[in-house]
Coordinates of C-alpha atoms in Angstrom, one line a residue:
M3 CA 85.9 3.5 94.2
P4 CA 83.3 6.2 93.7
L5 CA 86.0 8.8 93.5
I6 CA 87.8 6.9 90.7
L7 CA 84.5 6.6 88.8
A8 CA 83.8 10.3 89.3
G9 CA 87.3 11.2 88.1
L10 CA 86.9 9.0 85.0
A11 CA 83.5 10.6 84.3
L12 CA 85.1 14.1 84.6
I13 CA 87.9 13.1 82.2
A14 CA 85.3 11.7 79.8
A15 CA 83.2 14.8 80.0
F16 CA 86.3 17.0 79.4
V17 CA 87.3 15.0 76.3
Y18 CA 83.8 15.1 75.0
G19 CA 83.7 18.9 75.4
V20 CA 87.0 19.3 73.7
V21 CA 85.9 17.2 70.8
K22 CA 82.6 19.1 70.5
M23 CA 84.5 22.4 70.6
Y24 CA 86.8 21.2 67.9
Q25 CA 83.9 20.1 65.7
K26 CA 82.0 23.4 66.1
V27 CA 85.1 25.6 65.4
A28 CA 86.3 23.4 62.6
A29 CA 82.9 23.5 60.9
A30 CA 82.7 27.3 61.1
F31 CA 86.3 28.3 60.5
G32 CA 88.2 25.2 59.2
V33 CA 90.4 22.4 60.5
V34 CA 93.4 24.6 61.4
A35 CA 91.2 26.9 63.5
G36 CA 89.7 23.9 65.3
A37 CA 93.1 22.6 66.1
A38 CA 94.3 26.0 67.2
A39 CA 91.3 26.3 69.5
V40 CA 92.1 23.0 71.2
I41 CA 95.7 24.0 71.6
A42 CA 94.7 27.4 73.0
L43 CA 92.4 25.7 75.5
L44 CA 95.0 23.2 76.7
A45 CA 97.6 26.0 77.0
A46 CA 95.2 28.1 79.0
L47 CA 94.4 25.2 81.4
T48 CA 98.1 24.4 81.8
A49 CA 98.9 28.0 82.6
L50 CA 96.1 28.1 85.2
G51 CA 97.3 24.9 86.8
M52 CA 100.9 26.2 86.9
M53 CA 99.7 29.5 88.5
A54 CA 97.8 27.6 91.1
L55 CA 100.8 25.4 91.9
R56 CA 103.1 28.4 92.2
R57 CA 100.6 30.2 94.5
Y58 CA 100.3 27.1 96.7
Q59 CA 104.0 26.6 96.9
A60 CA 104.6 30.3 97.7
V61 CA 102.5 30.0 100.8
H62 CA 102.9 26.3 101.8
G63 CA 106.5 25.8 100.8
K64 CA 108.4 23.4 98.7
R65 CA 109.4 19.9 99.8
I66 CA 113.2 19.8 100.2
Q67 CA 114.7 16.6 101.6
R68 CA 111.4 15.5 103.1
E69 CA 110.9 18.9 104.8
R70 CA 108.4 21.5 103.7
V71 CA 110.4 24.7 104.3
L72 CA 109.8 28.4 103.7
S73 CA 112.7 30.7 104.1
L74 CA 113.5 34.4 103.8
S75 CA 116.9 36.0 104.2
G76 CA 118.6 39.4 103.8
D77 CA 121.3 41.5 105.4
W78 CA 119.0 41.9 108.4
G79 CA 119.2 38.1 109.1
S80 CA 117.2 35.0 108.2
L81 CA 113.9 33.3 108.8
R82 CA 113.2 29.7 108.3
V83 CA 109.7 28.1 108.8
D84 CA 109.3 24.3 108.7
A85 CA 105.7 23.4 108.0
E86 CA 106.1 19.7 108.8
R87 CA 107.7 20.2 112.2
K88 CA 105.5 23.2 113.0
N89 CA 108.3 25.4 114.1
G90 CA 110.5 28.2 112.8
V91 CA 113.9 29.9 113.5
L92 CA 114.3 33.7 113.3
E93 CA 117.9 35.1 113.3
M94 CA 117.9 38.9 113.6
D95 CA 120.1 41.5 115.2
G96 CA 122.4 38.9 116.6
Q97 CA 119.6 37.0 118.3
R98 CA 118.3 33.5 117.5
I99 CA 114.7 32.8 118.3
V100 CA 113.2 29.3 118.0
M101 CA 109.5 29.4 117.9
I102 CA 106.7 26.9 117.5
F103 CA 103.5 27.8 115.6
A104 CA 101.5 28.0 118.8
D105 CA 103.8 31.0 119.8
I106 CA 102.6 33.1 116.9
A107 CA 100.1 35.6 118.2
Q108 CA 99.7 38.0 115.2
A109 CA 101.4 38.8 111.9
R110 CA 100.6 41.7 109.6
A111 CA 102.1 43.5 106.7
V112 CA 103.1 47.1 107.6
R113 CA 104.2 50.0 105.4
Q114 CA 107.0 52.0 107.0
E115 CA 109.0 54.9 105.7
S116 CA 112.0 52.6 105.1
G117 CA 109.9 50.0 103.2
W118 CA 107.6 47.1 103.9
T119 CA 107.9 44.9 107.0
V120 CA 106.1 42.0 108.6
A121 CA 105.1 42.8 112.1
L122 CA 105.3 39.5 114.0
T123 CA 104.1 39.2 117.6
L124 CA 105.1 36.1 119.5
D125 CA 103.8 34.8 122.8
H126 CA 106.1 33.4 125.5
H127 CA 109.3 35.1 124.4
A128 CA 111.4 37.8 126.0
Q129 CA 111.0 40.0 123.0
A130 CA 107.4 39.7 121.8
D131 CA 107.4 42.1 118.8
W132 CA 109.6 41.6 115.7
S133 CA 109.7 43.8 112.6
I134 CA 111.0 41.7 109.7
P135 CA 112.0 43.8 106.7
V136 CA 110.9 42.5 103.2
K137 CA 111.5 43.9 99.7
D138 CA 107.9 44.7 98.7
A139 CA 104.2 44.7 99.6
G140 CA 103.5 41.3 97.9
T141 CA 106.2 39.6 100.0
A142 CA 105.0 41.3 103.2
R143 CA 101.4 40.1 102.5
R144 CA 102.6 36.6 101.6
W145 CA 104.6 36.2 104.9
A146 CA 101.8 37.7 106.9
K147 CA 99.5 35.0 105.4
I148 CA 102.1 32.3 106.1
F149 CA 102.3 33.3 109.8
T150 CA 98.5 33.6 110.1
L151 CA 98.1 30.1 108.6
A152 CA 100.9 28.8 110.9
A153 CA 99.2 30.3 114.0
A154 CA 96.0 28.6 113.0
Q155 CA 97.9 25.3 112.5
K156 CA 96.8 25.2 108.9
L157 CA 100.2 25.6 107.2

């Protein structure tokens, strides 16, 4: 109940602020400018919300058929991480590795002469070190963060 009241108070304060902003801008520059200021504020807040949602989904995955899955594929193979089941599948160089998040020892973005890769180190596997090629630095940092969160069981 207190959270509902706090939420209602926050919404009321926001509406009050928007009305006061409209009144001040309309008094100084006219009704059209006041309406434009309100529209600009709402557009900026919507854009910020969408950016935050995209950033969250880029790291934590989208829910597809009751699964929260992140995937990456290329001519090198594919990688699929299931955040709900806390596991992943890496298919690379004709090998198929099934891992759980507890197997992830380390992940980091690495710049090589051929491009960017994600250096993934797994515990309890015959081949511990994997170099997963990605298209750019942003993707490499994103997947390193995904694996780091997975290893900490926070994905």
